[in-house]
PDB file of C-alpha atoms in Angstrom:
ATOM      1  CA  UNK A   1     -30.662 -36.620  14.087  1.00  0.00           C
ATOM      2  CA  UNK A   2     -27.244 -38.232  14.159  1.00  0.00           C
ATOM      3  CA  UNK A   3     -25.903 -41.366  12.618  1.00  0.00           C
ATOM      4  CA  UNK A   4     -22.529 -42.991  12.304  1.00  0.00           C
ATOM      5  CA  UNK A   5     -20.861 -41.873   9.082  1.00  0.00           C
ATOM      6  CA  UNK A   6     -17.388 -43.299   8.689  1.00  0.00           C
ATOM      7  CA  UNK A   7     -15.436 -44.580   5.689  1.00  0.00           C
ATOM      8  CA  UNK A   8     -15.996 -48.141   6.919  1.00  0.00           C
ATOM      9  CA  UNK A   9     -19.767 -47.858   7.079  1.00  0.00           C
ATOM     10  CA  UNK A  10     -20.397 -45.567   4.113  1.00  0.00           C
ATOM     11  CA  UNK A  11     -18.752 -46.938   0.995  1.00  0.00           C
ATOM     12  CA  UNK A  12     -17.304 -44.102  -1.090  1.00  0.00           C
ATOM     13  CA  UNK A  13     -18.445 -43.628  -4.642  1.00  0.00           C
ATOM     14  CA  UNK A  14     -15.841 -43.658  -7.420  1.00  0.00           C
ATOM     15  CA  UNK A  15     -13.581 -40.634  -7.770  1.00  0.00           C
ATOM     16  CA  UNK A  16     -15.290 -38.062 -10.037  1.00  0.00           C
ATOM     17  CA  UNK A  17     -14.281 -38.358 -13.704  1.00  0.00           C
ATOM     18  CA  UNK A  18     -12.837 -34.840 -13.612  1.00  0.00           C
ATOM     19  CA  UNK A  19     -10.420 -35.670 -10.804  1.00  0.00           C
ATOM     20  CA  UNK A  20      -9.549 -39.138 -12.038  1.00  0.00           C
ATOM     21  CA  UNK A  21      -8.555 -37.766 -15.448  1.00  0.00           C
ATOM     22  CA  UNK A  22      -6.331 -35.096 -13.875  1.00  0.00           C
ATOM     23  CA  UNK A  23      -4.663 -37.512 -11.439  1.00  0.00           C
ATOM     24  CA  UNK A  24      -3.969 -40.065 -14.155  1.00  0.00           C
ATOM     25  CA  UNK A  25      -2.584 -37.400 -16.475  1.00  0.00           C
ATOM     26  CA  UNK A  26      -0.189 -36.036 -13.849  1.00  0.00           C
ATOM     27  CA  UNK A  27       0.906 -39.616 -13.055  1.00  0.00           C
ATOM     28  CA  UNK A  28       2.265 -39.837 -16.611  1.00  0.00           C
ATOM     29  CA  UNK A  29       4.876 -37.272 -15.567  1.00  0.00           C
ATOM     30  CA  UNK A  30       5.398 -37.946 -11.853  1.00  0.00           C
ATOM     31  CA  UNK A  31       5.930 -41.591 -10.928  1.00  0.00           C
ATOM     32  CA  UNK A  32       4.639 -42.729  -7.545  1.00  0.00           C
ATOM     33  CA  UNK A  33       3.465 -39.301  -6.369  1.00  0.00           C
ATOM     34  CA  UNK A  34      -0.272 -39.968  -6.330  1.00  0.00           C
ATOM     35  CA  UNK A  35      -0.706 -38.949  -2.668  1.00  0.00           C
ATOM     36  CA  UNK A  36       0.927 -35.509  -2.960  1.00  0.00           C
ATOM     37  CA  UNK A  37      -0.780 -34.936  -6.326  1.00  0.00           C
ATOM     38  CA  UNK A  38      -4.166 -35.659  -4.756  1.00  0.00           C
ATOM     39  CA  UNK A  39      -3.469 -33.191  -1.927  1.00  0.00           C
ATOM     40  CA  UNK A  40      -2.235 -30.524  -4.352  1.00  0.00           C
ATOM     41  CA  UNK A  41      -5.360 -31.001  -6.481  1.00  0.00           C
ATOM     42  CA  UNK A  42      -7.463 -30.783  -3.312  1.00  0.00           C
ATOM     43  CA  UNK A  43      -5.845 -27.426  -2.590  1.00  0.00           C
ATOM     44  CA  UNK A  44      -6.723 -26.158  -6.067  1.00  0.00           C
ATOM     45  CA  UNK A  45     -10.281 -27.481  -5.753  1.00  0.00           C
ATOM     46  CA  UNK A  46     -10.601 -25.679  -2.418  1.00  0.00           C
ATOM     47  CA  UNK A  47      -9.634 -22.446  -4.182  1.00  0.00           C
ATOM     48  CA  UNK A  48      -6.286 -22.052  -2.471  1.00  0.00           C
ATOM     49  CA  UNK A  49      -2.569 -21.797  -3.157  1.00  0.00           C
ATOM     50  CA  UNK A  50       0.087 -24.446  -2.591  1.00  0.00           C
ATOM     51  CA  UNK A  51       3.655 -24.252  -1.261  1.00  0.00           C
ATOM     52  CA  UNK A  52       5.899 -27.152  -2.313  1.00  0.00           C
ATOM     53  CA  UNK A  53       8.851 -27.424   0.059  1.00  0.00           C
ATOM     54  CA  UNK A  54      11.513 -30.024  -0.663  1.00  0.00           C
ATOM     55  CA  UNK A  55      15.076 -30.643  -1.776  1.00  0.00           C
ATOM     56  CA  UNK A  56      16.067 -29.798  -5.362  1.00  0.00           C
ATOM     57  CA  UNK A  57      15.295 -32.318  -8.070  1.00  0.00           C
ATOM     58  CA  UNK A  58      12.311 -33.993  -6.408  1.00  0.00           C
ATOM     59  CA  UNK A  59       9.735 -32.839  -8.963  1.00  0.00           C
ATOM     60  CA  UNK A  60       8.232 -29.704  -7.410  1.00  0.00           C
ATOM     61  CA  UNK A  61       8.299 -27.665 -10.612  1.00  0.00           C
ATOM     62  CA  UNK A  62       7.155 -30.619 -12.690  1.00  0.00           C
ATOM     63  CA  UNK A  63       4.131 -31.156 -10.427  1.00  0.00           C
ATOM     64  CA  UNK A  64       3.119 -27.512 -10.876  1.00  0.00           C
ATOM     65  CA  UNK A  65       3.509 -27.660 -14.660  1.00  0.00           C
ATOM     66  CA  UNK A  66       1.692 -30.987 -14.975  1.00  0.00           C
ATOM     67  CA  UNK A  67      -1.253 -29.738 -12.896  1.00  0.00           C
ATOM     68  CA  UNK A  68      -1.528 -26.530 -14.923  1.00  0.00           C
ATOM     69  CA  UNK A  69      -1.414 -28.369 -18.247  1.00  0.00           C
ATOM     70  CA  UNK A  70      -3.861 -31.054 -17.107  1.00  0.00           C
ATOM     71  CA  UNK A  71      -6.357 -28.442 -15.904  1.00  0.00           C
ATOM     72  CA  UNK A  72      -6.126 -26.485 -19.158  1.00  0.00           C
ATOM     73  CA  UNK A  73      -4.919 -23.356 -17.354  1.00  0.00           C
ATOM     74  CA  UNK A  74      -2.476 -20.762 -18.638  1.00  0.00           C
ATOM     75  CA  UNK A  75       0.907 -21.198 -16.977  1.00  0.00           C
ATOM     76  CA  UNK A  76       3.585 -18.652 -16.093  1.00  0.00           C
ATOM     77  CA  UNK A  77       6.828 -19.300 -14.263  1.00  0.00           C
ATOM     78  CA  UNK A  78       8.823 -16.663 -12.374  1.00  0.00           C
ATOM     79  CA  UNK A  79      12.277 -17.505 -11.056  1.00  0.00           C
ATOM     80  CA  UNK A  80      12.466 -15.554  -7.804  1.00  0.00           C
ATOM     81  CA  UNK A  81      15.859 -13.897  -7.250  1.00  0.00           C
ATOM     82  CA  UNK A  82      17.115 -11.151  -4.907  1.00  0.00           C
ATOM     83  CA  UNK A  83      16.972  -8.531  -7.692  1.00  0.00           C
ATOM     84  CA  UNK A  84      13.368  -9.319  -8.669  1.00  0.00           C
ATOM     85  CA  UNK A  85      11.093  -6.281  -8.223  1.00  0.00           C
ATOM     86  CA  UNK A  86       7.377  -6.281  -7.311  1.00  0.00           C
ATOM     87  CA  UNK A  87       6.511  -4.891 -10.746  1.00  0.00           C
ATOM     88  CA  UNK A  88       8.265  -7.851 -12.362  1.00  0.00           C
ATOM     89  CA  UNK A  89       5.520 -10.010 -10.857  1.00  0.00           C
ATOM     90  CA  UNK A  90       2.389  -7.847 -10.860  1.00  0.00           C
ATOM     91  CA  UNK A  91       3.062  -5.603 -13.876  1.00  0.00           C
ATOM     92  CA  UNK A  92       3.927  -1.929 -14.349  1.00  0.00           C
ATOM     93  CA  UNK A  93       2.598   1.197 -16.032  1.00  0.00           C
ATOM     94  CA  UNK A  94       4.743   2.199 -18.995  1.00  0.00           C
ATOM     95  CA  UNK A  95       4.749   5.709 -20.447  1.00  0.00           C
ATOM     96  CA  UNK A  96       3.948   5.817 -24.180  1.00  0.00           C
ATOM     97  CA  UNK A  97       5.460   8.992 -25.706  1.00  0.00           C
ATOM     98  CA  UNK A  98       3.328   8.690 -28.840  1.00  0.00           C
ATOM     99  CA  UNK A  99       0.082   9.076 -26.891  1.00  0.00           C
ATOM    100  CA  UNK A 100       1.462  10.857 -23.839  1.00  0.00           C
ATOM    101  CA  UNK A 101      -0.274   8.364 -21.559  1.00  0.00           C
ATOM    102  CA  UNK A 102       0.662   5.481 -19.279  1.00  0.00           C
ATOM    103  CA  UNK A 103      -0.264   1.966 -20.344  1.00  0.00           C
ATOM    104  CA  UNK A 104      -0.429  -0.924 -17.884  1.00  0.00           C
ATOM    105  CA  UNK A 105       1.633  -3.938 -18.956  1.00  0.00           C
ATOM    106  CA  UNK A 106       0.358  -6.994 -17.055  1.00  0.00           C
ATOM    107  CA  UNK A 107       2.936  -9.093 -15.220  1.00  0.00           C
ATOM    108  CA  UNK A 108       3.099 -12.884 -15.119  1.00  0.00           C
ATOM    109  CA  UNK A 109       0.638 -12.933 -12.222  1.00  0.00           C
ATOM    110  CA  UNK A 110      -2.141 -12.469 -14.785  1.00  0.00           C
ATOM    111  CA  UNK A 111      -2.431 -16.179 -15.551  1.00  0.00           C
ATOM    112  CA  UNK A 112      -4.179 -19.347 -14.408  1.00  0.00           C
ATOM    113  CA  UNK A 113      -1.268 -20.969 -12.563  1.00  0.00           C
ATOM    114  CA  UNK A 114       1.708 -18.893 -11.432  1.00  0.00           C
ATOM    115  CA  UNK A 115       4.779 -20.903 -10.461  1.00  0.00           C
ATOM    116  CA  UNK A 116       6.795 -18.829  -7.975  1.00  0.00           C
ATOM    117  CA  UNK A 117       9.990 -20.855  -8.195  1.00  0.00           C
ATOM    118  CA  UNK A 118      12.299 -20.622  -5.169  1.00  0.00           C
ATOM    119  CA  UNK A 119      10.071 -17.955  -3.685  1.00  0.00           C
ATOM    120  CA  UNK A 120      12.291 -17.524  -0.626  1.00  0.00           C
ATOM    121  CA  UNK A 121      15.134 -16.146  -2.791  1.00  0.00           C
ATOM    122  CA  UNK A 122      13.280 -12.875  -3.398  1.00  0.00           C
ATOM    123  CA  UNK A 123      13.240  -9.996  -0.926  1.00  0.00           C
ATOM    124  CA  UNK A 124      10.279  -9.593   1.455  1.00  0.00           C
ATOM    125  CA  UNK A 125       9.189  -6.564  -0.592  1.00  0.00           C
ATOM    126  CA  UNK A 126       8.772  -8.695  -3.715  1.00  0.00           C
ATOM    127  CA  UNK A 127       7.239 -11.572  -1.794  1.00  0.00           C
ATOM    128  CA  UNK A 128       4.634  -9.181  -0.407  1.00  0.00           C
ATOM    129  CA  UNK A 129       3.637  -8.216  -3.948  1.00  0.00           C
ATOM    130  CA  UNK A 130       1.818 -11.556  -4.083  1.00  0.00           C
ATOM    131  CA  UNK A 131      -0.255 -10.983  -0.943  1.00  0.00           C
ATOM    132  CA  UNK A 132      -3.092  -9.060  -2.590  1.00  0.00           C
ATOM    133  CA  UNK A 133      -3.145 -11.398  -5.579  1.00  0.00           C
ATOM    134  CA  UNK A 134      -3.267 -14.510  -3.390  1.00  0.00           C
ATOM    135  CA  UNK A 135      -5.716 -13.150  -0.852  1.00  0.00           C
ATOM    136  CA  UNK A 136      -8.131 -11.200  -3.041  1.00  0.00           C
ATOM    137  CA  UNK A 137      -7.494 -12.309  -6.625  1.00  0.00           C
ATOM    138  CA  UNK A 138      -6.597  -8.809  -7.779  1.00  0.00           C
ATOM    139  CA  UNK A 139      -3.667  -6.443  -8.315  1.00  0.00           C
ATOM    140  CA  UNK A 140      -3.604  -2.735  -7.446  1.00  0.00           C
ATOM    141  CA  UNK A 141      -1.100  -0.607  -9.367  1.00  0.00           C
ATOM    142  CA  UNK A 142      -1.009   3.203  -9.571  1.00  0.00           C
ATOM    143  CA  UNK A 143      -4.298   3.328  -7.683  1.00  0.00           C
ATOM    144  CA  UNK A 144      -6.126   1.096 -10.164  1.00  0.00           C
ATOM    145  CA  UNK A 145      -7.354  -2.327  -9.095  1.00  0.00           C
ATOM    146  CA  UNK A 146      -7.373  -5.024 -11.758  1.00  0.00           C
ATOM    147  CA  UNK A 147      -8.971  -8.451 -11.219  1.00  0.00           C
ATOM    148  CA  UNK A 148      -6.974 -11.570 -12.002  1.00  0.00           C
ATOM    149  CA  UNK A 149      -8.371 -14.342 -14.202  1.00  0.00           C
ATOM    150  CA  UNK A 150     -10.439 -17.026 -12.507  1.00  0.00           C
ATOM    151  CA  UNK A 151      -9.392 -19.590 -11.548  1.00  0.00           C
ATOM    152  CA  UNK A 152      -6.057 -18.269 -10.269  1.00  0.00           C
ATOM    153  CA  UNK A 153      -3.564 -20.436  -8.379  1.00  0.00           C
ATOM    154  CA  UNK A 154      -0.091 -19.726  -7.021  1.00  0.00           C
ATOM    155  CA  UNK A 155       2.150 -22.765  -6.652  1.00  0.00           C
ATOM    156  CA  UNK A 156       5.408 -21.772  -4.973  1.00  0.00           C
ATOM    157  CA  UNK A 157       8.525 -23.834  -4.369  1.00  0.00           C
ATOM    158  CA  UNK A 158      11.332 -23.500  -1.891  1.00  0.00           C
ATOM    159  CA  UNK A 159      14.323 -25.497  -0.713  1.00  0.00           C
ATOM    160  CA  UNK A 160      14.118 -25.827   3.097  1.00  0.00           C
ATOM    161  CA  UNK A 161      17.743 -26.949   3.458  1.00  0.00           C
ATOM    162  CA  UNK A 162      19.662 -24.144   1.759  1.00  0.00           C
ATOM    163  CA  UNK A 163      19.835 -20.825   3.617  1.00  0.00           C
ATOM    164  CA  UNK A 164      22.497 -18.951   1.606  1.00  0.00           C
ATOM    165  CA  UNK A 165      20.928 -16.060  -0.288  1.00  0.00           C
ATOM    166  CA  UNK A 166      17.389 -16.732   0.938  1.00  0.00           C
ATOM    167  CA  UNK A 167      14.765 -14.747   2.837  1.00  0.00           C
ATOM    168  CA  UNK A 168      12.455 -16.482   5.272  1.00  0.00           C
ATOM    169  CA  UNK A 169       8.798 -16.258   4.260  1.00  0.00           C
ATOM    170  CA  UNK A 170       6.946 -14.078   6.793  1.00  0.00           C
ATOM    171  CA  UNK A 171       4.052 -15.598   8.723  1.00  0.00           C
ATOM    172  CA  UNK A 172       1.524 -13.407   6.877  1.00  0.00           C
ATOM    173  CA  UNK A 173       2.583 -14.872   3.556  1.00  0.00           C
ATOM    174  CA  UNK A 174       2.810 -18.453   4.814  1.00  0.00           C
ATOM    175  CA  UNK A 175      -0.760 -18.079   6.039  1.00  0.00           C
ATOM    176  CA  UNK A 176      -1.881 -17.273   2.476  1.00  0.00           C
ATOM    177  CA  UNK A 177      -0.821 -20.731   1.341  1.00  0.00           C
ATOM    178  CA  UNK A 178      -3.645 -23.178   1.847  1.00  0.00           C
ATOM    179  CA  UNK A 179      -1.265 -26.148   1.902  1.00  0.00           C
ATOM    180  CA  UNK A 180       2.426 -26.820   2.363  1.00  0.00           C
ATOM    181  CA  UNK A 181       3.421 -30.135   0.831  1.00  0.00           C
ATOM    182  CA  UNK A 182       6.566 -32.173   0.333  1.00  0.00           C
ATOM    183  CA  UNK A 183       7.016 -34.225  -2.846  1.00  0.00           C
ATOM    184  CA  UNK A 184       9.623 -36.536  -1.337  1.00  0.00           C
ATOM    185  CA  UNK A 185      12.104 -38.939  -2.868  1.00  0.00           C
ATOM    186  CA  UNK A 186      10.854 -41.907  -4.918  1.00  0.00           C
ATOM    187  CA  UNK A 187      11.276 -45.500  -3.831  1.00  0.00           C
ATOM    188  CA  UNK A 188      13.837 -47.646  -5.653  1.00  0.00           C
ATOM    189  CA  UNK A 189      11.152 -49.235  -7.818  1.00  0.00           C
ATOM    190  CA  UNK A 190       9.608 -45.857  -8.649  1.00  0.00           C
ATOM    191  CA  UNK A 191      12.972 -44.398  -9.591  1.00  0.00           C
ATOM    192  CA  UNK A 192      13.689 -47.321 -11.926  1.00  0.00           C
ATOM    193  CA  UNK A 193      10.286 -46.805 -13.591  1.00  0.00           C
ATOM    194  CA  UNK A 194      11.039 -43.098 -13.926  1.00  0.00           C
ATOM    195  CA  UNK A 195      14.409 -43.777 -15.603  1.00  0.00           C
ATOM    196  CA  UNK A 196      12.794 -46.087 -18.139  1.00  0.00           C
ATOM    197  CA  UNK A 197       9.949 -43.694 -18.873  1.00  0.00           C
ATOM    198  CA  UNK A 198      12.140 -40.614 -19.312  1.00  0.00           C
ATOM    199  CA  UNK A 199      14.977 -42.261 -21.212  1.00  0.00           C
ATOM    200  CA  UNK A 200      14.105 -40.847 -24.645  1.00  0.00           C
ATOM    201  CA  UNK A 201      11.626 -38.003 -23.999  1.00  0.00           C
ATOM    202  CA  UNK A 202      10.048 -36.282 -21.035  1.00  0.00           C
ATOM    203  CA  UNK A 203       6.261 -36.899 -20.942  1.00  0.00           C
ATOM    204  CA  UNK A 204       5.604 -33.235 -20.096  1.00  0.00           C
ATOM    205  CA  UNK A 205       6.470 -32.415 -23.721  1.00  0.00           C
ATOM    206  CA  UNK A 206       3.411 -34.300 -24.954  1.00  0.00           C
ATOM    207  CA  UNK A 207       1.112 -33.792 -21.978  1.00  0.00           C
ATOM    208  CA  UNK A 208      -2.231 -32.252 -22.878  1.00  0.00           C
ATOM    209  CA  UNK A 209      -5.241 -30.818 -21.076  1.00  0.00           C
ATOM    210  CA  UNK A 210      -7.862 -33.266 -19.848  1.00  0.00           C
ATOM    211  CA  UNK A 211     -10.357 -30.652 -18.642  1.00  0.00           C
ATOM    212  CA  UNK A 212     -11.123 -26.936 -18.897  1.00  0.00           C
ATOM    213  CA  UNK A 213     -11.012 -23.911 -16.583  1.00  0.00           C
ATOM    214  CA  UNK A 214     -14.824 -23.821 -16.675  1.00  0.00           C
ATOM    215  CA  UNK A 215     -14.973 -27.423 -15.485  1.00  0.00           C
ATOM    216  CA  UNK A 216     -12.565 -26.564 -12.681  1.00  0.00           C
ATOM    217  CA  UNK A 217     -14.763 -23.668 -11.538  1.00  0.00           C
ATOM    218  CA  UNK A 218     -17.760 -26.025 -11.559  1.00  0.00           C
ATOM    219  CA  UNK A 219     -15.807 -28.605  -9.535  1.00  0.00           C
ATOM    220  CA  UNK A 220     -14.830 -25.911  -7.010  1.00  0.00           C
ATOM    221  CA  UNK A 221     -18.513 -25.043  -6.577  1.00  0.00           C
ATOM    222  CA  UNK A 222     -19.327 -28.729  -5.991  1.00  0.00           C
ATOM    223  CA  UNK A 223     -16.561 -28.937  -3.365  1.00  0.00           C
ATOM    224  CA  UNK A 224     -18.005 -25.973  -1.459  1.00  0.00           C
ATOM    225  CA  UNK A 225     -21.366 -27.775  -1.380  1.00  0.00           C
ATOM    226  CA  UNK A 226     -19.941 -30.877   0.349  1.00  0.00           C
ATOM    227  CA  UNK A 227     -21.706 -31.288   3.699  1.00  0.00           C
ATOM    228  CA  UNK A 228     -19.698 -30.705   6.884  1.00  0.00           C
ATOM    229  CA  UNK A 229     -21.470 -31.946  10.001  1.00  0.00           C
ATOM    230  CA  UNK A 230     -21.459 -29.669  13.075  1.00  0.00           C
ATOM    231  CA  UNK A 231     -19.515 -32.376  14.922  1.00  0.00           C
ATOM    232  CA  UNK A 232     -16.773 -32.283  12.287  1.00  0.00           C
ATOM    233  CA  UNK A 233     -16.656 -28.483  12.391  1.00  0.00           C
ATOM    234  CA  UNK A 234     -16.299 -28.629  16.171  1.00  0.00           C
ATOM    235  CA  UNK A 235     -13.569 -31.261  15.775  1.00  0.00           C
ATOM    236  CA  UNK A 236     -11.451 -29.227  13.374  1.00  0.00           C
ATOM    237  CA  UNK A 237     -11.970 -26.065  15.432  1.00  0.00           C
ATOM    238  CA  UNK A 238     -10.654 -27.920  18.496  1.00  0.00           C
ATOM    239  CA  UNK A 239      -7.599 -29.018  16.504  1.00  0.00           C
ATOM    240  CA  UNK A 240      -6.830 -25.425  15.573  1.00  0.00           C
ATOM    241  CA  UNK A 241      -7.380 -24.301  19.156  1.00  0.00           C
ATOM    242  CA  UNK A 242      -4.971 -26.945  20.464  1.00  0.00           C
ATOM    243  CA  UNK A 243      -2.163 -25.449  18.361  1.00  0.00           C
ATOM    244  CA  UNK A 244      -2.568 -22.158  20.224  1.00  0.00           C
ATOM    245  CA  UNK A 245      -1.936 -23.716  23.641  1.00  0.00           C
ATOM    246  CA  UNK A 246       0.790 -26.224  22.778  1.00  0.00           C
ATOM    247  CA  UNK A 247       3.885 -25.626  24.957  1.00  0.00           C
ATOM    248  CA  UNK A 248       6.238 -25.627  21.940  1.00  0.00           C
ATOM    249  CA  UNK A 249       4.205 -23.056  19.990  1.00  0.00           C
ATOM    250  CA  UNK A 250       4.278 -19.275  20.373  1.00  0.00           C
ATOM    251  CA  UNK A 251       1.733 -18.544  17.625  1.00  0.00           C
ATOM    252  CA  UNK A 252      -0.837 -21.150  16.650  1.00  0.00           C
ATOM    253  CA  UNK A 253      -3.234 -21.531  13.759  1.00  0.00           C
ATOM    254  CA  UNK A 254      -5.790 -18.752  13.328  1.00  0.00           C
ATOM    255  CA  UNK A 255      -9.365 -18.776  12.039  1.00  0.00           C
ATOM    256  CA  UNK A 256      -8.099 -18.696   8.443  1.00  0.00           C
ATOM    257  CA  UNK A 257      -6.423 -22.033   9.157  1.00  0.00           C
ATOM    258  CA  UNK A 258      -9.724 -23.500  10.369  1.00  0.00           C
ATOM    259  CA  UNK A 259     -11.423 -22.356   7.167  1.00  0.00           C
ATOM    260  CA  UNK A 260      -8.566 -23.820   5.137  1.00  0.00           C
ATOM    261  CA  UNK A 261      -8.778 -27.120   6.992  1.00  0.00           C
ATOM    262  CA  UNK A 262     -12.499 -27.346   6.317  1.00  0.00           C
ATOM    263  CA  UNK A 263     -12.018 -26.477   2.624  1.00  0.00           C
ATOM    264  CA  UNK A 264      -9.306 -29.075   2.006  1.00  0.00           C
ATOM    265  CA  UNK A 265     -11.306 -31.705   3.916  1.00  0.00           C
ATOM    266  CA  UNK A 266     -14.304 -30.949   1.679  1.00  0.00           C
ATOM    267  CA  UNK A 267     -12.101 -31.339  -1.405  1.00  0.00           C
ATOM    268  CA  UNK A 268     -10.707 -34.663  -0.190  1.00  0.00           C
ATOM    269  CA  UNK A 269     -14.230 -35.927   0.492  1.00  0.00           C
ATOM    270  CA  UNK A 270     -15.306 -34.866  -3.009  1.00  0.00           C
ATOM    271  CA  UNK A 271     -12.266 -36.570  -4.531  1.00  0.00           C
ATOM    272  CA  UNK A 272     -13.318 -39.739  -2.702  1.00  0.00           C
ATOM    273  CA  UNK A 273     -16.785 -39.477  -4.241  1.00  0.00           C
ATOM    274  CA  UNK A 274     -18.542 -38.533  -1.005  1.00  0.00           C
ATOM    275  CA  UNK A 275     -21.021 -35.732  -0.374  1.00  0.00           C
ATOM    276  CA  UNK A 276     -19.992 -35.358   3.288  1.00  0.00           C
ATOM    277  CA  UNK A 277     -16.762 -34.862   5.252  1.00  0.00           C
ATOM    278  CA  UNK A 278     -15.495 -37.414   7.762  1.00  0.00           C
ATOM    279  CA  UNK A 279     -12.888 -36.949  10.517  1.00  0.00           C
ATOM    280  CA  UNK A 280     -10.518 -38.989   8.331  1.00  0.00           C
ATOM    281  CA  UNK A 281     -10.647 -36.209   5.733  1.00  0.00           C
ATOM    282  CA  UNK A 282      -9.743 -33.663   8.398  1.00  0.00           C
ATOM    283  CA  UNK A 283      -6.853 -35.792   9.619  1.00  0.00           C
ATOM    284  CA  UNK A 284      -5.523 -36.262   6.080  1.00  0.00           C
ATOM    285  CA  UNK A 285      -5.625 -32.502   5.484  1.00  0.00           C
ATOM    286  CA  UNK A 286      -4.330 -31.312   8.876  1.00  0.00           C
ATOM    287  CA  UNK A 287      -0.529 -31.697   8.462  1.00  0.00           C
ATOM    288  CA  UNK A 288      -0.453 -29.831   5.147  1.00  0.00           C
ATOM    289  CA  UNK A 289      -2.823 -27.116   6.373  1.00  0.00           C
ATOM    290  CA  UNK A 290      -1.676 -26.487   9.938  1.00  0.00           C
ATOM    291  CA  UNK A 291       2.054 -27.235  10.237  1.00  0.00           C
ATOM    292  CA  UNK A 292       3.401 -24.241   8.293  1.00  0.00           C
ATOM    293  CA  UNK A 293       1.152 -21.889  10.238  1.00  0.00           C
ATOM    294  CA  UNK A 294       2.829 -22.673  13.581  1.00  0.00           C
ATOM    295  CA  UNK A 295       5.530 -20.437  15.037  1.00  0.00           C
ATOM    296  CA  UNK A 296       7.690 -22.555  17.312  1.00  0.00           C
ATOM    297  CA  UNK A 297       9.425 -21.411  20.462  1.00  0.00           C
ATOM    298  CA  UNK A 298      13.186 -20.961  20.246  1.00  0.00           C
ATOM    299  CA  UNK A 299      13.715 -23.997  22.484  1.00  0.00           C
ATOM    300  CA  UNK A 300      11.732 -26.222  20.129  1.00  0.00           C
ATOM    301  CA  UNK A 301      13.625 -24.904  17.101  1.00  0.00           C
ATOM    302  CA  UNK A 302      16.989 -25.513  18.771  1.00  0.00           C
ATOM    303  CA  UNK A 303      15.909 -29.058  19.594  1.00  0.00           C
ATOM    304  CA  UNK A 304      14.942 -29.601  15.971  1.00  0.00           C
ATOM    305  CA  UNK A 305      11.266 -30.268  16.680  1.00  0.00           C
ATOM    306  CA  UNK A 306       9.495 -30.405  13.274  1.00  0.00           C
ATOM    307  CA  UNK A 307       6.231 -28.477  13.038  1.00  0.00           C
ATOM    308  CA  UNK A 308       4.431 -31.391  11.362  1.00  0.00           C
ATOM    309  CA  UNK A 309       5.307 -33.610  14.349  1.00  0.00           C
ATOM    310  CA  UNK A 310       3.339 -31.244  16.593  1.00  0.00           C
ATOM    311  CA  UNK A 311       0.301 -31.576  14.330  1.00  0.00           C
ATOM    312  CA  UNK A 312       0.623 -35.381  14.426  1.00  0.00           C
ATOM    313  CA  UNK A 313       0.777 -35.213  18.214  1.00  0.00           C
ATOM    314  CA  UNK A 314      -2.370 -33.081  18.378  1.00  0.00           C
ATOM    315  CA  UNK A 315      -4.233 -35.432  16.023  1.00  0.00           C
ATOM    316  CA  UNK A 316      -3.500 -38.315  18.382  1.00  0.00           C
ATOM    317  CA  UNK A 317      -4.559 -36.317  21.441  1.00  0.00           C
ATOM    318  CA  UNK A 318      -7.858 -34.890  20.152  1.00  0.00           C
ATOM    319  CA  UNK A 319     -10.848 -37.271  20.499  1.00  0.00           C
ATOM    320  CA  UNK A 320     -12.524 -38.091  17.198  1.00  0.00           C
ATOM    321  CA  UNK A 321     -16.330 -37.759  16.996  1.00  0.00           C
ATOM    322  CA  UNK A 322     -17.884 -41.194  16.568  1.00  0.00           C
ATOM    323  CA  UNK A 323     -21.291 -40.046  15.339  1.00  0.00           C
ATOM    324  CA  UNK A 324     -22.047 -37.324  12.834  1.00  0.00           C
ATOM    325  CA  UNK A 325     -25.221 -35.513  11.882  1.00  0.00           C
ATOM    326  CA  UNK A 326     -26.696 -36.817   8.652  1.00  0.00           C
ATOM    327  CA  UNK A 327     -26.621 -34.539   5.602  1.00  0.00           C
ATOM    328  CA  UNK A 328     -29.913 -32.684   5.039  1.00  0.00           C
ATOM    329  CA  UNK A 329     -32.380 -34.418   2.758  1.00  0.00           C
ATOM    330  CA  UNK A 330     -32.444 -33.113  -0.788  1.00  0.00           C
TER     331      UNK A 330
END
């Protein structure tokens, strides 16, 4: 049985209280950044990690801190530099002469939200120290595997303009980030509001938690239960497949990207108060999920073709399903 299920014919329910409280709390710190905050929260709800790529001073670090505080998660920040070692992130075993044994000292990765600030300034060796933590939620040191706390989120930042003293993130690591987002500059009106609000004290100093880690885990379970019609799954799979045959792309999005696209679309549907995903959810998620997973041909890079423009082109070219299977009766 199929029926038309679109945002125009199925009125969305109000945003869940959990999400509304978090979004409003973050808005106290970041003025006019509701759209990127919603996408970043969708990434967390989908159980993934977020890469914030933008010029300095646009609020990348503040968004990470505000999300961590609002969600009631422990927060650790690591400033990535060329001399940072893998053990500085994951932890090391320290010899204790008194007992004659080695004791593991956990690194900052053992937290709820890890801010990897300017991640592309560390060497590939140190960057790779995050792969196991991001992919499997655990750290292996001296042959011992230690689980990380749940929930665990990495929010990394990088400046895409500056190349001096930086190391390009390898494709394997980029693929571990569920979303790549840009905070962007504020409008004139938003900047004036920001100046007035931050004149005497920064709101982050008084920002408090509006939910708990347990509530976040429950919300993540609800997101995974959001219905995705077979037609929508076929639609997002076709989008991923199109990236692999685009003439400007040497390496397109893999199956992990399709899973990520489905997860973020489910989170966006849940944030909109719906129990099912629409093609609009997929389209809203696609640029942040797919663009950073594309390896462009040298000709496209020399011509300055942005990866997100290719995703926009594919979204326009791929036919959108008009009718979707109804969610199963409960």
